[in-house]
Tab-separated table of C-alpha atoms and ligand atoms in Angstrom:
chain	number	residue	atom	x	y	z
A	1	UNK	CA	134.872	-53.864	34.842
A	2	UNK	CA	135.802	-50.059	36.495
A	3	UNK	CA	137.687	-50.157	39.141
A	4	UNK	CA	137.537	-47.228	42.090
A	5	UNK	CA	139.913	-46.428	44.929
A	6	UNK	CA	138.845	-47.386	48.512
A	7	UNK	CA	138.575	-44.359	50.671
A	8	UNK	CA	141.631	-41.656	50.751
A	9	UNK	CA	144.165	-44.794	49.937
A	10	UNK	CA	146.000	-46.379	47.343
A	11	UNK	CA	143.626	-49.447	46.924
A	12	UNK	CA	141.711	-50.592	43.980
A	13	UNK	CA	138.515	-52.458	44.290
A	14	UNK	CA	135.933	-53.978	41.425
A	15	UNK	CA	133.367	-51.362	41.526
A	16	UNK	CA	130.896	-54.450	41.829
A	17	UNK	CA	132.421	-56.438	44.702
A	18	UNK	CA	130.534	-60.214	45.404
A	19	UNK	CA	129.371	-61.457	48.126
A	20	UNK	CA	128.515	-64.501	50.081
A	21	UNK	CA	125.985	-63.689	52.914
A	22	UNK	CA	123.111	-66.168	53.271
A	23	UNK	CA	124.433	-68.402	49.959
A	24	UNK	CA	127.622	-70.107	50.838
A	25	UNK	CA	127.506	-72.992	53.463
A	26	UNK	CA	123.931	-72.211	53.512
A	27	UNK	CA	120.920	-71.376	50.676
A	28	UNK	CA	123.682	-72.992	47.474
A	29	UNK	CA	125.365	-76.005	47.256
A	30	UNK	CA	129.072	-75.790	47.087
A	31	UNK	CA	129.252	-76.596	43.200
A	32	UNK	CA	126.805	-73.545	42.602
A	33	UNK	CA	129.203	-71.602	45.260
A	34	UNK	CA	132.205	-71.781	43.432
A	35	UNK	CA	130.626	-71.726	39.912
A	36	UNK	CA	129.619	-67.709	41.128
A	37	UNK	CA	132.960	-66.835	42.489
A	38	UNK	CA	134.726	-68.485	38.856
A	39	UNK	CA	131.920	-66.236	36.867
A	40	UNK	CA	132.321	-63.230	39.092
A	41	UNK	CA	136.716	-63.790	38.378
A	42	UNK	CA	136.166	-64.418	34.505
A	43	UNK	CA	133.604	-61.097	34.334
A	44	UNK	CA	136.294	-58.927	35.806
A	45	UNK	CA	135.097	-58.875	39.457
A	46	UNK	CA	138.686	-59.005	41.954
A	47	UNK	CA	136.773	-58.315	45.216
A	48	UNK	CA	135.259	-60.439	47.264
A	49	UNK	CA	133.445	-59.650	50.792
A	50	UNK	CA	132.848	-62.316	53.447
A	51	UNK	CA	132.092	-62.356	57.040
A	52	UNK	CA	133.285	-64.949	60.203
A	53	UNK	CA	129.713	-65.272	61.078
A	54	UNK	CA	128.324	-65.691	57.509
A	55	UNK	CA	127.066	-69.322	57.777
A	56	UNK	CA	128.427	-69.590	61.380
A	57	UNK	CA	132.251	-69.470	59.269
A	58	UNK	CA	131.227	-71.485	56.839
A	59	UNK	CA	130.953	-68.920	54.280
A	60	UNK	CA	134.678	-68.134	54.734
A	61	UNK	CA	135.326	-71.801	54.299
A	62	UNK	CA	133.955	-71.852	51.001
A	63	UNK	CA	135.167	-68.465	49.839
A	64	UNK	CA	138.878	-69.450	50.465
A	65	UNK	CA	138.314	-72.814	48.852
A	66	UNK	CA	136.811	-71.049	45.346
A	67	UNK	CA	139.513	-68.830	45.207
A	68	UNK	CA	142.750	-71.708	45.753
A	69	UNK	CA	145.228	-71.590	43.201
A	70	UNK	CA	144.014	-67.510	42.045
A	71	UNK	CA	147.335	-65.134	42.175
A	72	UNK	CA	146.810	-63.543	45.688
A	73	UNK	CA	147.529	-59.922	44.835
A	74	UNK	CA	144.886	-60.045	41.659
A	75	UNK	CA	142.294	-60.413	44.485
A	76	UNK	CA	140.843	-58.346	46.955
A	77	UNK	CA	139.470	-60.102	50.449
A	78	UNK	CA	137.533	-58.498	52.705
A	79	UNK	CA	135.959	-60.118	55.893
A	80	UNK	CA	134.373	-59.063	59.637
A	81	UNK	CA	134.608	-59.529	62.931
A	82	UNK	CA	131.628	-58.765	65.263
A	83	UNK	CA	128.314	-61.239	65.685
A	84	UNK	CA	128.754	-64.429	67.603
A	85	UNK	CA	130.525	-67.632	66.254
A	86	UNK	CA	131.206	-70.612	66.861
A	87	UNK	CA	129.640	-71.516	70.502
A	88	UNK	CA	128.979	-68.209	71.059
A	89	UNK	CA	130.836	-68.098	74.256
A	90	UNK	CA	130.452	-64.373	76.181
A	91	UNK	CA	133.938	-63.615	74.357
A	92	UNK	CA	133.313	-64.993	71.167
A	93	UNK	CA	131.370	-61.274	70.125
A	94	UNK	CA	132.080	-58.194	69.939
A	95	UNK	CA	135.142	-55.830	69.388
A	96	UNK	CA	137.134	-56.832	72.145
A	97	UNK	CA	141.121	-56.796	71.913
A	98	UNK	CA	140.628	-60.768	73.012
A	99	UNK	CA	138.097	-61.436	69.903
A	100	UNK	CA	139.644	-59.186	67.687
A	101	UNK	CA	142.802	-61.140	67.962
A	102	UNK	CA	141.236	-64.155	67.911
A	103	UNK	CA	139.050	-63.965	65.167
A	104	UNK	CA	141.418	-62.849	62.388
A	105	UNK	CA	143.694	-65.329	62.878
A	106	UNK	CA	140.422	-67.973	62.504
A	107	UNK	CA	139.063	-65.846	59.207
A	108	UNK	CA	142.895	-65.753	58.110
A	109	UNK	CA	143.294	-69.514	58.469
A	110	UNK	CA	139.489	-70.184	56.594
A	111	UNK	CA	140.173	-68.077	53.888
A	112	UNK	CA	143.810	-70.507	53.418
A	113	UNK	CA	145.374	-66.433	53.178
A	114	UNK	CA	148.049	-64.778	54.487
A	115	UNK	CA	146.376	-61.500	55.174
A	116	UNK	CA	143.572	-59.754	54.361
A	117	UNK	CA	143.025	-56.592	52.357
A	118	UNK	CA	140.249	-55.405	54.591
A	119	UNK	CA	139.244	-56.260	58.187
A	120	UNK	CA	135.706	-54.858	58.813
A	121	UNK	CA	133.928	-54.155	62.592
A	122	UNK	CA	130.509	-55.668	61.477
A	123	UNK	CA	128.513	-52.983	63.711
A	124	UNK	CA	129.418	-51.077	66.615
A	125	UNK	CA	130.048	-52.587	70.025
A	126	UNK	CA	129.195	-50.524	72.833
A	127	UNK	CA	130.539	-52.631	75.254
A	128	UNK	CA	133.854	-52.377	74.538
A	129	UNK	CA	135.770	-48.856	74.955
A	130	UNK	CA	136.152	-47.484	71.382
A	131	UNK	CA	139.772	-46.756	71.872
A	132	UNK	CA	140.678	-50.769	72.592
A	133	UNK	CA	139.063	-51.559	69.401
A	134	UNK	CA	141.090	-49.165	67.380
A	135	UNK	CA	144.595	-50.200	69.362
A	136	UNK	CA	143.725	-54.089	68.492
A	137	UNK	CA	142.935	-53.121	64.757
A	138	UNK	CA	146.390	-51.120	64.493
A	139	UNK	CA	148.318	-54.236	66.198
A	140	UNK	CA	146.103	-56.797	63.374
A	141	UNK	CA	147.228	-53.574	60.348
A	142	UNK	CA	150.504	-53.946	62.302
A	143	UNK	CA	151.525	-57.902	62.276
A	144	UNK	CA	150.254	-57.529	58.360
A	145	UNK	CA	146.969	-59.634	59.123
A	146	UNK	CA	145.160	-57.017	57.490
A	147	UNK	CA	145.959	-54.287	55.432
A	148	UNK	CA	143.333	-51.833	55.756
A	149	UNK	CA	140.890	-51.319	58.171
A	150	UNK	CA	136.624	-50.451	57.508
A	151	UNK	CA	133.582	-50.435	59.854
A	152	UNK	CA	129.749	-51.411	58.729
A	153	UNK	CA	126.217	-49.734	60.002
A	154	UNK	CA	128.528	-47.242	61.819
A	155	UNK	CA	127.089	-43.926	62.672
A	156	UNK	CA	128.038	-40.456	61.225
A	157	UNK	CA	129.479	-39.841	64.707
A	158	UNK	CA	130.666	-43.136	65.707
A	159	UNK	CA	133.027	-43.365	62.187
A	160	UNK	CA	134.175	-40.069	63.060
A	161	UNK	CA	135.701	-41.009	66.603
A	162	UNK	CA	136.870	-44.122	64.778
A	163	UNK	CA	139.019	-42.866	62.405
A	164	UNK	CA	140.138	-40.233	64.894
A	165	UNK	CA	141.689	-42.748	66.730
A	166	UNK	CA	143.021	-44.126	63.210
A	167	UNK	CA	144.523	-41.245	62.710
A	168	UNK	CA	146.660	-41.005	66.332
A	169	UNK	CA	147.348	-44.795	66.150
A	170	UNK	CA	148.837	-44.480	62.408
A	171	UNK	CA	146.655	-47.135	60.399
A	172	UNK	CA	144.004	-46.584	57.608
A	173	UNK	CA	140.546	-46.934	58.242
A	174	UNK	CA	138.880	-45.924	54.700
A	175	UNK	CA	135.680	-47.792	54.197
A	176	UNK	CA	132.191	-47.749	55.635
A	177	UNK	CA	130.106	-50.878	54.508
A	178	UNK	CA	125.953	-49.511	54.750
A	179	UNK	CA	123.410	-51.426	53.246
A	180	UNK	CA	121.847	-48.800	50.225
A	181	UNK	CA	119.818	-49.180	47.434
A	182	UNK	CA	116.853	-46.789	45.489
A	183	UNK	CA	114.872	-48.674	48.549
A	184	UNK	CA	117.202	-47.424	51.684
A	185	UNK	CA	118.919	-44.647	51.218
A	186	UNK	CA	119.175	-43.764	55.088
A	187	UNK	CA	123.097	-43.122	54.524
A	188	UNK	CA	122.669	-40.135	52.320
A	189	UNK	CA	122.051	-37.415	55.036
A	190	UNK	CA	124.754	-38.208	57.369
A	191	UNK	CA	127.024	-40.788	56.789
A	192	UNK	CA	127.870	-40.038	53.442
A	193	UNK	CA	128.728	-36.480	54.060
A	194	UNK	CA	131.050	-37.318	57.227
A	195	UNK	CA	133.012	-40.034	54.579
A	196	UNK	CA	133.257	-37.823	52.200
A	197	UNK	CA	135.084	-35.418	54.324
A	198	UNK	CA	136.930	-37.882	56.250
A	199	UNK	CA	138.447	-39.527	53.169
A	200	UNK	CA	135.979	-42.574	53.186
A	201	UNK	CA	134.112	-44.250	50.881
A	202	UNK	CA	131.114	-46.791	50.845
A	203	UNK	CA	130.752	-50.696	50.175
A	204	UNK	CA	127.104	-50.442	50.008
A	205	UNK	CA	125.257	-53.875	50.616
A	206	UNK	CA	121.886	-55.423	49.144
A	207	UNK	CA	121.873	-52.903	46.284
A	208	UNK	CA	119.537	-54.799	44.743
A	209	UNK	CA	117.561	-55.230	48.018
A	210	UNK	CA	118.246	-58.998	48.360
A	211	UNK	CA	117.158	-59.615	44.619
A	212	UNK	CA	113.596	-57.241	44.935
A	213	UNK	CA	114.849	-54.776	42.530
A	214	UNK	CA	115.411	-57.161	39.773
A	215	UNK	CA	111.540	-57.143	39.853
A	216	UNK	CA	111.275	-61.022	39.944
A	217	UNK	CA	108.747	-60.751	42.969
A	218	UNK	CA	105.415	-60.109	41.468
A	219	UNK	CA	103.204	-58.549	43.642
A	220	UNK	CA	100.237	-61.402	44.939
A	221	UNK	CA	101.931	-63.883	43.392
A	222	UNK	CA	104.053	-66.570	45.567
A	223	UNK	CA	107.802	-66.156	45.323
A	224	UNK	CA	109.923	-68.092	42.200
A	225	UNK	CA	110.962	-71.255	43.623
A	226	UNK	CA	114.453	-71.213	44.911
A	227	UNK	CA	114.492	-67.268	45.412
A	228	UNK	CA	115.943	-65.814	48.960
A	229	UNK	CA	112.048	-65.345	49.911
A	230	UNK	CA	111.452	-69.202	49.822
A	231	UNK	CA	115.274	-69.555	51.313
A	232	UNK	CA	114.200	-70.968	54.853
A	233	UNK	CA	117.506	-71.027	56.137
A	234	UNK	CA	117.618	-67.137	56.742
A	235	UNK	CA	116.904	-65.777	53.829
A	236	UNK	CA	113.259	-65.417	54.159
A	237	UNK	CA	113.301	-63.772	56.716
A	238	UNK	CA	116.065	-61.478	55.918
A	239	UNK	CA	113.961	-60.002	52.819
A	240	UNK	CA	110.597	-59.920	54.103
A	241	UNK	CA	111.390	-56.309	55.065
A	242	UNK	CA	110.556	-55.511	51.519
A	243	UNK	CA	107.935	-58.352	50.522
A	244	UNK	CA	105.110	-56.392	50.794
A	245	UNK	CA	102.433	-55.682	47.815
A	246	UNK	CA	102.898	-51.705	47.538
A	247	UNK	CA	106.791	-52.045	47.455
A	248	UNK	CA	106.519	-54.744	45.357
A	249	UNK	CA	104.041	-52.755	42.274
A	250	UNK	CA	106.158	-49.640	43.022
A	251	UNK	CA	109.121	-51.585	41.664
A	252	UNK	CA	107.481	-52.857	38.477
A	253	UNK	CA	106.869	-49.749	38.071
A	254	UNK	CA	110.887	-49.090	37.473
A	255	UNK	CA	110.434	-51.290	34.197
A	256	UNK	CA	110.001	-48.816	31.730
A	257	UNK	CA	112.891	-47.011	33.028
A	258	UNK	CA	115.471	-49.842	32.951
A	259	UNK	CA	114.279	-50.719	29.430
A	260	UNK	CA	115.072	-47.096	28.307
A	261	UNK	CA	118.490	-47.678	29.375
A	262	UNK	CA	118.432	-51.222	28.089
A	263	UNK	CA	119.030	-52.489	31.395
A	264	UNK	CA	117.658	-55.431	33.398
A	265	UNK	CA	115.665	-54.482	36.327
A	266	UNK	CA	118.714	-55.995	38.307
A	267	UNK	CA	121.352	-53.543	36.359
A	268	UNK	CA	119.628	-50.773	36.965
A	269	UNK	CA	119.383	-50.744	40.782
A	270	UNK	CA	123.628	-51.802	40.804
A	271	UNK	CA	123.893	-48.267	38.620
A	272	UNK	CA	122.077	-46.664	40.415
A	273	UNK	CA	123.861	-46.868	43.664
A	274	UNK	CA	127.307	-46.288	41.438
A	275	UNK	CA	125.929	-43.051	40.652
A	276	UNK	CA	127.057	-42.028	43.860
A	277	UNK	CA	130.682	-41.039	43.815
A	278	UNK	CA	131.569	-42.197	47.838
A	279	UNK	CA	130.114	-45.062	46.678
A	280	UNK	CA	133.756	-47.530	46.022
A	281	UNK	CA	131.573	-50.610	45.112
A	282	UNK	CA	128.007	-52.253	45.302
A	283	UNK	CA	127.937	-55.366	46.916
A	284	UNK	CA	126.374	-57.839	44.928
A	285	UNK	CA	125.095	-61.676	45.866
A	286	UNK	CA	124.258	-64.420	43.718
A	287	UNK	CA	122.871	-68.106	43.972
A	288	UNK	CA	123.371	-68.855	40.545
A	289	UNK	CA	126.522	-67.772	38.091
A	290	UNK	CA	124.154	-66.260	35.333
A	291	UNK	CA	123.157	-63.813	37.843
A	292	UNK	CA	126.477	-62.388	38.120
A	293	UNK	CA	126.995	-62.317	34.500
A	294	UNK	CA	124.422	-60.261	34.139
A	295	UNK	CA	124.703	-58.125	37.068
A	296	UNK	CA	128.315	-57.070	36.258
A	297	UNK	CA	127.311	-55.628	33.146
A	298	UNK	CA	125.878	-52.341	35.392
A	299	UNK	CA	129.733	-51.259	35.406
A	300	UNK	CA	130.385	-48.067	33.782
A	301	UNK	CA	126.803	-47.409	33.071
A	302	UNK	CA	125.758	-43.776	33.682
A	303	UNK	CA	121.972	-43.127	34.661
A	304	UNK	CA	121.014	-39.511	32.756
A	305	UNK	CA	119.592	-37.038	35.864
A	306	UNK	CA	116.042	-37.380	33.878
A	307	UNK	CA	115.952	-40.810	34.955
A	308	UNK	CA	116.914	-40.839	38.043
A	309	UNK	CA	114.558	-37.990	38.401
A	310	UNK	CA	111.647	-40.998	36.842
A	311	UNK	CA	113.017	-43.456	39.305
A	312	UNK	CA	112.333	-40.830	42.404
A	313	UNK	CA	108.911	-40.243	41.298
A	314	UNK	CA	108.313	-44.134	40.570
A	315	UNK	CA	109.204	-44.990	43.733
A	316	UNK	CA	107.393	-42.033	45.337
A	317	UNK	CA	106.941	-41.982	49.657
A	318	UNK	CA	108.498	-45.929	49.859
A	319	UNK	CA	111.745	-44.940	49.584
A	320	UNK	CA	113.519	-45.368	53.505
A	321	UNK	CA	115.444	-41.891	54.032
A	322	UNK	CA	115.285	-41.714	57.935
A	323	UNK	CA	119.017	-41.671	59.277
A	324	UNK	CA	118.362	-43.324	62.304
A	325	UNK	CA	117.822	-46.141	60.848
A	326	UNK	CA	121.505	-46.511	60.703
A	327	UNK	CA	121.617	-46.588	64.471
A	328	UNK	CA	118.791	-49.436	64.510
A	329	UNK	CA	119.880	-52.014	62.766
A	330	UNK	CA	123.469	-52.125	65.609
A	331	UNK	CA	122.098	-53.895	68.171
A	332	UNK	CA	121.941	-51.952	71.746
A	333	UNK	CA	124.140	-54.417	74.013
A	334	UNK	CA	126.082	-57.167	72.685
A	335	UNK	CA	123.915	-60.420	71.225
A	336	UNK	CA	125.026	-62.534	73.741
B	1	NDP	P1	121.869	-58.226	46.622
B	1	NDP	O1	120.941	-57.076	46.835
B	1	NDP	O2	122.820	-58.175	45.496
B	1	NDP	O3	120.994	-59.564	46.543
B	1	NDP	C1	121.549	-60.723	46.011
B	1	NDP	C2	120.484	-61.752	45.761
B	1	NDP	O4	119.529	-61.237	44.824
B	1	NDP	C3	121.084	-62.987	45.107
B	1	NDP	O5	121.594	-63.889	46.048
B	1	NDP	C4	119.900	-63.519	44.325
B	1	NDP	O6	119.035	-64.201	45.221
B	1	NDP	C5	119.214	-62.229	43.857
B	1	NDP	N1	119.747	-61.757	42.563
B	1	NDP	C6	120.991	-61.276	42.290
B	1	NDP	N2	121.104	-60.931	41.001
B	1	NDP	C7	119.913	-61.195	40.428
B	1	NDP	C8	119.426	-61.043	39.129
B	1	NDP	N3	120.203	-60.547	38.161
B	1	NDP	N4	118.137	-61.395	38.879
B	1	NDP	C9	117.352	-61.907	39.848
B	1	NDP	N5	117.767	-62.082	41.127
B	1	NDP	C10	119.054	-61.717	41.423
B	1	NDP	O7	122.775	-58.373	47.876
B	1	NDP	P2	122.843	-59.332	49.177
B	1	NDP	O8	121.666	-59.068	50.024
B	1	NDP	O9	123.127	-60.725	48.764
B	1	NDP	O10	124.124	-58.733	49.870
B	1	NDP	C11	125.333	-58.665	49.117
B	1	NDP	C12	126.514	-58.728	50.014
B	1	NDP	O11	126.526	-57.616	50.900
B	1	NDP	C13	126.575	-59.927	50.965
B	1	NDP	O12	126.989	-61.095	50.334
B	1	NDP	C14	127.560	-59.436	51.980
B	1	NDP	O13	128.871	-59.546	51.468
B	1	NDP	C15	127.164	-57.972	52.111
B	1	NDP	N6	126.245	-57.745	53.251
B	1	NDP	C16	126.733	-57.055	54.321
B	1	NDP	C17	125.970	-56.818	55.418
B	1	NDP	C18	126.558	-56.058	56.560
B	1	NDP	O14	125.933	-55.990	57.629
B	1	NDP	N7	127.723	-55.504	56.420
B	1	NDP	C19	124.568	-57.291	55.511
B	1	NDP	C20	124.128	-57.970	54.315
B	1	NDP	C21	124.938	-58.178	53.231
B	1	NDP	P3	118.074	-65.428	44.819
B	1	NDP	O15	118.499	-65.948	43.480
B	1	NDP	O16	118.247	-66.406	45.922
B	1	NDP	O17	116.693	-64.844	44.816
């Protein structure tokens, strides 16, 4: 496993970081849970990403359970604050001082951990004035809750006034968590070039795009049972975005490419996104432990520019480039 720094700091992350959206507490089984997070520590993997509202805290739960009895500072932990939990009360959202403050202390006490290495707004809130939400993250850097400080599906603009404010309140925000993968690639216009000069890097989510790029979805041809698209829980629905026949045959046609490199379909779209050099890690999920096995094996691999070149033209027009997008997926007002 390669390791990167984290932004303009001092931190070392995996450069394939796991996961537990939509699996823990809700599409696995506990056993299955922490049989991932023991493959992802014996393949080298010492960062792990969670979020309070992943599985309504459930997620976090789980995570901190897997990891009891692992030497704290071999780990990494990253979690969020953000989308509604628990009875989703009108305070329990947002980036409010009184949530803020609230919530870490609830992922802190989940996670059975002292601190955590990074505390992550989950989108924007533009309900709450940006300069509370930076003065509640330096008191949380402050009282050693957290040690760093990142946002996710921030704007160019809106990560710029953020770590502004970082700056004149003396903590470190150095990470910027966008989903990206050969599929979305909406970060690379804007948000990527603002990091890069702001001393930030990217956790990049759903490289493989939920499990699509491994090329398991055939297109026609129902789902594998117990894949994310037959995942009723959430998971469904959360991939159908990219369930669609001409998506679906461009991928296969990625095949020939990943056995030049003798890749797996799966290996190839986690390299791909490490090409990228403000990229710190890819985000990876797994429902079952082989999965990670395999997946970590994309460290250190380096994609010659003729293939990435073959993967462009493969993929062709169905590749999502607009940079709006990163606006859209933040939702306008709060959820609730
Ligand atoms: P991936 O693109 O890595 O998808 C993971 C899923 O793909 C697995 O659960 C599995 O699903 C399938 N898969 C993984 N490896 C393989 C393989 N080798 N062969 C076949 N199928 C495979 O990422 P996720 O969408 O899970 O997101 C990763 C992480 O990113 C999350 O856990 C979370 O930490 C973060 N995230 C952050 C968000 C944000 O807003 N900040 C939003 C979403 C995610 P299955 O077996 O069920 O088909």
């Amino acid at each position: 496993m390669d390791f990167r720094y984290l932004g303009n700091s001092g931190l070392k992350i995996s450069e394939i970081t796991y996961g537990n959206w939509l699996t823990h507490g809700s599409q696995v089984e506990n056993d299955a849970a922490t049989a991932c997070v023991r493959a992802a520590l014996d393949n080298g993997i010492s960062t792990f990403d969670t979020a309070d509202v992943y599985a309504n805290t459930k997620a976090e739960v789980v995570l901190g359970e897997a990891l009891k009895g692992e030497r704290r500072e071999s780990l990494e932990i990253f979690t969020k604050v953000y989308w509604p939990t628990g009875p989703s009360g009108k305070n329990d959202v947002g980036l409010s001082r009184k949530h803020i403050m609230e919530s870490i202390d609830g992922s802190l006490t989940r996670l059975q951990t002292g601190y955590v290495d990074l505390y992550q707004a989950h989108r924007y809130d533009t309900e709450t004035p940006l300069e509370e939400t930076m003065r509640a993250f330096a008191d949380v850097v402050r009282a050693g809750k957290a040690l760093y400080i990142g946002v996710s599906e921030w704007t160019a603009e809106q990560i710029r006034a953020g770590h502004a404010l970082s700056q004149d309140l003396g903590f470190q925000l150095i990470s910027s968590q966008p989903q990206y993968s050969m599929l979305w690639r909406v970060i690379e216009d804007e948000v990527v070039p603002t990091s890069r000069e702001l001393g930030i890097s990217q956790i990049v989510w759903s490289p493989i795009a939920q499990g699509v790029l491994s090329g398991k979805y055939q297109p026609g041809e129902t789902p594998p049972a117990g894949s994310r698209a037959t995942d009723d829980k959430g998971g469904a629905d959360m991939i159908s975005r990219f369930m669609k026949d001409d998506v679906l045959s461009r991928v296969q046609d990625l095949r020939p490419v990943a056995d030049e490199l003798d890749l797996t379909m799966a290996q190839l779209a986690i390299a791909w996104v490490l090409q990228n050099d403000n990229v710190a890690a890819a985000l990876v999920g797994a429902s079952r432990p082989e999965q990670v096995v395999e997946n970590v094996k994309a460290s250190g691999v380096r994609i010659p520019d003729e293939l990435m070149k073959r993967i462009d033209e493969a993929l062709g027009e169905i590749v999502e480039r607009d940079p709006a997008k990163t606006a859209a997926s933040a939702p306008e007002t709060r959820p609730v």
